[in-house]
Amino acid sequence: MATASRLPRVRASELVGRGWLNTGGQDVTLADLRGKIVVLDFWTFCCINCLHVLDELRDLEARFADELVIIGVHSPKFVHEADPEALAAAVERYEVHHPVLDDPELTTWSAYAAKAWPTLVVVDPEGYIVWQMAGEGHASALEALVAELVAEHEEKGTLHRGDGPYVAPAPTSGTLRFPAKVLGLPNGNLLVADAGHHSLAEMAPDGETLVRRIGSGDRGLVDGASDVARFSEPNGLCLVPADLRARTGYDVVVADTVNHALRGVNLTTGTVTTVAGTGEQFMVGASDNVTGRSEVVDLDDAYGARSIRLSSPWDVEWFPAMGAFLVADAGNHTLWAFGRDRLAHVGGTMNEGLLDGRLADAWFAQPSGLAVGTDAALWVADAETSALRRVEAVEGTPEGTVSTAVGQGLFDFGHRDGAAGQALLQHPLGLTVLPDGSVVVADTYNGALRRFTPSDGGPGEVTTLATDLAEPSDVVVLVDGEVWAAGAPDTAVLADDARVELLVVESAAHRLTRIPLPAATAGEVLDAGAHRTQRPVTEVAASVRIDVPFVPAPGQKLDDRFGPSTRLRVSASPAELLLDGGGDDADLSRDLRLDPAVGEGVLHVTAQAASCDDDPAVEFPACHLAQQDWGVPVRVVDGGDAEVSLPLRG
């Protein structure tokens, strides 16, 4: 049996927070968990990696139902995530079937020295911490460790089998359940990605009357007739251009997020077909993602779309400038082009962050909403950087450039109107374009609709159109009651007396809402303040060493056959904080020099380490890449820590 790398025997800290969910109103203590193997999952519901871990844990929970208790420790990044009602909705939305500790002050987070979302901590039946790891992709290592602990503590007599503290909440009902995106159909109806029901709901133009449902409502990846097909938390929806529908055989492309796939829907028959993706998640560095290739390529040089793995595709949009569907692959912070039954990686490096420039070299952070503008550019709601990005393509090629209209970075957000360079959003998930070329953003965690109006030669302006919405996740424009799309030839010119409205998906309220929008309305200017992610600050010396010790997963070793197997990238916000030591290098340790005059900020650290299976009998062992991003808030003080350790595990 493979032996996992164990930590020194340290007692687990008590679980302290504001309250508990999924326990029937009861508090849970470590004493209550004695005799069980416990996995603490430090998560926050904005984080796509955390959502991936929730999916990874489902099979583990089922296999070790009698021996294992998973405890979610929700330690929020965004202000909205600290709202207990928002957390309760997220626990229901993502079907979390284990107890969750509400930790808004990051009390338990700090007690376990967590520094990244997600972080997993394993506690043995005697109450000792035996393993801690950050990031996703640990399912196989966790399974091996839990099996080992079961055998060890069964032999010792310290294992207690039986039910854990989970109490299922009362079920809810309604026509829609956490709807995600909405699309206007040629027949005048609306198609809603009903994520909580794992299906698509065709609604009458009133947005309330259910016409039919496509998908059985059970989570899964099954093609076939509308009552047989299965989805898993579908999000983005896009009409296939009319001249392509006969060739493709489907009318709508669906970003089937948790299935890591694109699905095609024939509106006449209701038949669902998988058109891209394998149903398995793209894992950075894995050798079988895309038959070994993930660099940016043209569709003519791309692999078949059914042979390529995706990672949580969140939205999809037809992009005429590239002659393809663009896919916002939130799970690895990239954009992909889909067309002619092929799939090509065209944007983003898979590093998470806010970096403009050439499309292939840009950094995104959970791109979650796409819309083509009146000028044929592509607008992107980049959720985790709370940003509005713009992609301008080189006609007919996979090349383009990326610029940021609104947004400051991974850890700065808020609700602030005014000049776009100073304006702030909070985790936007959707957007649309108005007839005048301005962009309406579903500013999800601010519960608002925001409007970005470009200006010639200037940064543009941001105003607020509506507030007090329940996690708006998408928005479309209605003109005289019908869905309007930028660039559509029959709606290029609006009548002076046209009635313009916005149809908003209020995801947490399980409904569609209409908001009138007089063409002359500029929007109310609001300033509800700026925020920075609040986490415990590490006090460091002006000269500090970043160390990322890497521990390969059981049965693996560092892969240095083709050169350095590790990589470390360091930067800072503000950039002026870091005087020396930034950039890329192979060494997983780095000496930094910080500016005491700047005083404080966030160190951005990205580490990668390649490992391969340690089996001398296999000529070409399977290889893996562990990657983790940290944002470490620091304050420069005399006598501060001279070293910051950020463990990375395979």
mmCIF file of C-alpha atoms in Angstrom, residues 542 544 546 569-583 590-596 598-605 634 636:
data_model
loop_
_atom_site.group_PDB
_atom_site.id
_atom_site.type_symbol
_atom_site.label_atom_id
_atom_site.label_comp_id
_atom_site.label_asym_id
_atom_site.label_seq_id
_atom_site.Cartn_x
_atom_site.Cartn_y
_atom_site.Cartn_z
ATOM 1 C CA ALA A 542 12.170 43.796 4.310
ATOM 2 C CA VAL A 544 12.254 37.791 3.150
ATOM 3 C CA ILE A 546 9.698 32.619 -0.110
ATOM 4 C CA ARG A 569 6.657 33.176 -10.289
ATOM 5 C CA VAL A 570 6.482 36.100 -7.852
ATOM 6 C CA SER A 571 4.899 39.540 -8.226
ATOM 7 C CA ALA A 572 3.222 42.040 -5.897
ATOM 8 C CA SER A 573 0.294 44.430 -5.593
ATOM 9 C CA PRO A 574 1.163 47.234 -5.577
ATOM 10 C CA ALA A 575 4.075 46.493 -7.882
ATOM 11 C CA GLU A 576 6.222 49.061 -6.046
ATOM 12 C CA LEU A 577 6.255 46.855 -2.930
ATOM 13 C CA LEU A 578 8.615 44.368 -4.569
ATOM 14 C CA LEU A 579 12.054 45.926 -5.094
ATOM 15 C CA ASP A 580 13.856 42.727 -6.042
ATOM 16 C CA GLY A 581 13.074 39.039 -6.568
ATOM 17 C CA GLY A 582 10.108 39.198 -8.918
ATOM 18 C CA GLY A 583 9.618 37.216 -12.109
ATOM 19 C CA ARG A 590 13.377 32.978 -3.732
ATOM 20 C CA ASP A 591 14.930 35.861 -1.784
ATOM 21 C CA LEU A 592 12.798 38.985 -1.991
ATOM 22 C CA ARG A 593 13.522 42.585 -1.085
ATOM 23 C CA LEU A 594 10.475 44.634 -0.112
ATOM 24 C CA ASP A 595 10.114 48.400 0.190
ATOM 25 C CA PRO A 596 9.373 49.486 3.796
ATOM 26 C CA VAL A 598 5.308 51.119 0.659
ATOM 27 C CA GLY A 599 4.697 49.122 3.815
ATOM 28 C CA GLU A 600 2.095 46.544 2.854
ATOM 29 C CA GLY A 601 0.387 44.766 -0.011
ATOM 30 C CA VAL A 602 -0.117 41.302 -1.477
ATOM 31 C CA LEU A 603 2.578 38.945 -2.705
ATOM 32 C CA HIS A 604 1.340 36.890 -5.666
ATOM 33 C CA VAL A 605 3.094 33.540 -5.779
ATOM 34 C CA VAL A 634 2.082 41.092 4.003
ATOM 35 C CA VAL A 636 6.852 45.036 6.275
#
